mmCIF file of C-alpha atoms in Angstrom:
data_model
loop_
_atom_site.group_PDB
_atom_site.id
_atom_site.type_symbol
_atom_site.label_atom_id
_atom_site.label_comp_id
_atom_site.label_asym_id
_atom_site.label_seq_id
_atom_site.Cartn_x
_atom_site.Cartn_y
_atom_site.Cartn_z
ATOM 1 C CA TYR A 1 0.000 0.000 0.000
ATOM 2 C CA LEU A 2 1.422 3.354 -1.025
ATOM 3 C CA GLY A 3 -0.824 5.568 1.102
ATOM 4 C CA ASN A 4 -2.677 8.716 0.175
ATOM 5 C CA ASP A 5 0.293 11.030 -0.347
ATOM 6 C CA LEU A 6 0.412 11.475 -4.125
ATOM 7 C CA SER A 7 3.689 13.418 -3.850
ATOM 8 C CA ASP A 8 5.609 10.468 -2.376
ATOM 9 C CA ILE A 9 8.462 9.500 -4.702
ATOM 10 C CA LYS A 10 7.823 5.838 -3.890
ATOM 11 C CA ARG A 11 4.634 5.927 -5.946
ATOM 12 C CA PRO A 12 6.280 6.405 -9.384
ATOM 13 C CA TRP A 13 9.267 4.292 -8.346
ATOM 14 C CA GLU A 14 7.034 1.379 -7.424
ATOM 15 C CA LEU A 15 5.197 1.492 -10.755
ATOM 16 C CA SER A 16 8.451 1.925 -12.668
ATOM 17 C CA ARG A 17 10.003 -1.147 -11.076
ATOM 18 C CA MET A 18 7.885 -3.071 -13.582
ATOM 19 C CA TYR A 19 6.958 -5.950 -11.325
ATOM 20 C CA TRP A 20 3.787 -6.098 -13.387
ATOM 21 C CA LEU A 21 5.764 -7.577 -16.305
ATOM 22 C CA TRP A 22 5.609 -10.946 -14.561
ATOM 23 C CA TRP A 23 1.820 -10.860 -14.316
ATOM 24 C CA ILE A 24 1.124 -9.893 -17.916
ATOM 25 C CA GLY A 25 3.871 -12.244 -19.135
ATOM 26 C CA LYS A 26 2.343 -15.096 -17.179
ATOM 27 C CA ALA A 27 -1.106 -14.234 -18.545
ATOM 28 C CA TYR A 28 0.323 -14.344 -22.082
ATOM 29 C CA TRP A 29 2.067 -17.682 -21.506
ATOM 30 C CA ILE A 30 -1.046 -19.287 -20.055
ATOM 31 C CA SER A 31 -3.547 -17.893 -22.553
ATOM 32 C CA GLY A 32 -1.489 -17.267 -25.691
ATOM 33 C CA ASN A 33 -3.758 -14.256 -26.146
ATOM 34 C CA GLY A 34 -2.142 -11.459 -28.155
ATOM 35 C CA VAL A 35 -3.950 -8.848 -26.079
ATOM 36 C CA TRP A 36 -1.224 -9.306 -23.447
ATOM 37 C CA THR A 37 1.564 -8.649 -25.938
ATOM 38 C CA LYS A 38 -0.223 -5.502 -27.115
ATOM 39 C CA GLU A 39 -0.525 -4.351 -23.509
ATOM 40 C CA PHE A 40 3.163 -5.112 -22.916
ATOM 41 C CA VAL A 41 4.204 -3.045 -25.948
ATOM 42 C CA CYS A 42 1.864 -0.202 -25.006
ATOM 43 C CA LEU A 43 3.090 -0.030 -21.395
ATOM 44 C CA ILE A 44 6.777 -0.165 -22.358
ATOM 45 C CA ASP A 45 6.324 2.463 -25.078
ATOM 46 C CA ASP A 46 4.485 4.729 -22.647
ATOM 47 C CA TRP A 47 7.152 4.302 -19.980
ATOM 48 C CA GLN A 48 9.946 5.010 -22.460
ATOM 49 C CA THR A 49 8.209 8.115 -23.794
ATOM 50 C CA ASN A 50 7.646 9.541 -20.328
ATOM 51 C CA ASN A 51 11.027 8.592 -18.832
ATOM 52 C CA PRO A 52 13.859 9.614 -21.169
ATOM 53 C CA ILE A 53 17.217 8.010 -20.400
ATOM 54 C CA ASP A 54 19.023 9.729 -17.496
ATOM 55 C CA ILE A 55 16.245 12.311 -16.988
ATOM 56 C CA GLY A 56 13.805 12.447 -14.109
ATOM 57 C CA ILE A 57 13.139 10.634 -10.869
ATOM 58 C CA ASN A 58 13.265 7.154 -12.377
ATOM 59 C CA TRP A 59 16.944 7.636 -13.192
ATOM 60 C CA VAL A 60 18.307 8.971 -9.891
ATOM 61 C CA MET A 61 18.604 5.790 -7.823
ATOM 62 C CA PRO A 62 20.718 2.857 -9.059
ATOM 63 C CA MET A 63 18.685 0.370 -7.040
ATOM 64 C CA GLU A 64 15.501 1.410 -8.858
ATOM 65 C CA VAL A 65 17.236 1.215 -12.228
ATOM 66 C CA SER A 66 18.587 -2.256 -11.436
ATOM 67 C CA ILE A 67 15.186 -3.605 -10.361
ATOM 68 C CA ARG A 68 13.627 -2.256 -13.541
ATOM 69 C CA GLY A 69 16.513 -3.585 -15.634
ATOM 70 C CA PHE A 70 15.939 -7.050 -14.204
ATOM 71 C CA TRP A 71 12.238 -6.969 -15.039
ATOM 72 C CA LEU A 72 12.913 -5.612 -18.515
ATOM 73 C CA THR A 73 15.244 -8.559 -19.075
ATOM 74 C CA MET A 74 12.513 -10.886 -17.829
ATOM 75 C CA GLY A 75 10.059 -9.170 -20.170
ATOM 76 C CA PHE A 76 12.277 -10.145 -23.081
ATOM 77 C CA GLY A 77 12.226 -13.753 -21.950
ATOM 78 C CA LEU A 78 8.478 -13.742 -21.441
ATOM 79 C CA PHE A 79 7.451 -12.082 -24.703
ATOM 80 C CA TYR A 80 10.209 -12.640 -27.259
ATOM 81 C CA GLY A 81 8.870 -14.616 -30.192
ATOM 82 C CA ALA A 82 5.337 -13.262 -29.846
ATOM 83 C CA PRO A 83 4.024 -13.016 -33.400
ATOM 84 C CA ASN A 84 2.618 -9.504 -33.075
ATOM 85 C CA ILE A 85 5.842 -7.797 -31.892
ATOM 86 C CA ASN A 86 8.202 -6.893 -34.713
ATOM 87 C CA ASP A 87 12.006 -6.952 -34.781
ATOM 88 C CA LEU A 88 12.353 -3.160 -34.899
ATOM 89 C CA TRP A 89 10.410 -2.838 -31.642
ATOM 90 C CA TRP A 90 12.586 -5.524 -30.049
ATOM 91 C CA SER A 91 15.710 -3.708 -31.206
ATOM 92 C CA ASN A 92 14.555 -0.537 -29.425
ATOM 93 C CA TYR A 93 13.578 -2.575 -26.372
ATOM 94 C CA LEU A 94 17.031 -4.151 -26.141
ATOM 95 C CA LYS A 95 18.597 -0.678 -26.431
ATOM 96 C CA LEU A 96 16.518 0.292 -23.387
ATOM 97 C CA VAL A 97 17.785 -2.762 -21.503
ATOM 98 C CA TYR A 98 21.346 -1.906 -22.535
ATOM 99 C CA LYS A 99 20.913 1.687 -21.324
ATOM 100 C CA HIS A 100 19.890 0.363 -17.920
ATOM 101 C CA GLY A 101 23.099 -1.672 -17.749
ATOM 102 C CA GLU A 102 25.177 1.264 -18.944
ATOM 103 C CA TYR A 103 23.619 3.489 -16.281
ATOM 104 C CA LEU A 104 24.440 0.946 -13.580
ATOM 105 C CA ILE A 105 28.068 0.559 -14.659
ATOM 106 C CA ASN A 106 28.465 4.327 -14.408
ATOM 107 C CA ASN A 107 26.555 4.726 -11.129
ATOM 108 C CA LEU A 108 27.700 1.909 -8.863
ATOM 109 C CA GLU A 109 26.610 2.046 -5.250
ATOM 110 C CA TYR A 110 29.019 0.985 -2.518
ATOM 111 C CA PHE A 111 26.749 0.955 0.504
#
């Protein structure tokens, strides 16, 4: 529960951790329904549009970036090969995953 304080930074961080990728990926695997792949693409595209690399609150904490990077990697495993996602989209997706790794290499935490 995130409480009623809409200004709490934990609210966007929690959503941007992308834990939800597991649930829609599992729904796709069980059902084979392309609606889940469309939702996956839509959510990732929206996140990418609204969170440019290295800009904003979703890029200030390495732990948050690493959690999201993990789930983005899992998203690849869950959805790659889906017939309604084209190679160009996957190429951009993998660039996003790479950018998460690049960010982490350059922003290591030692505590």
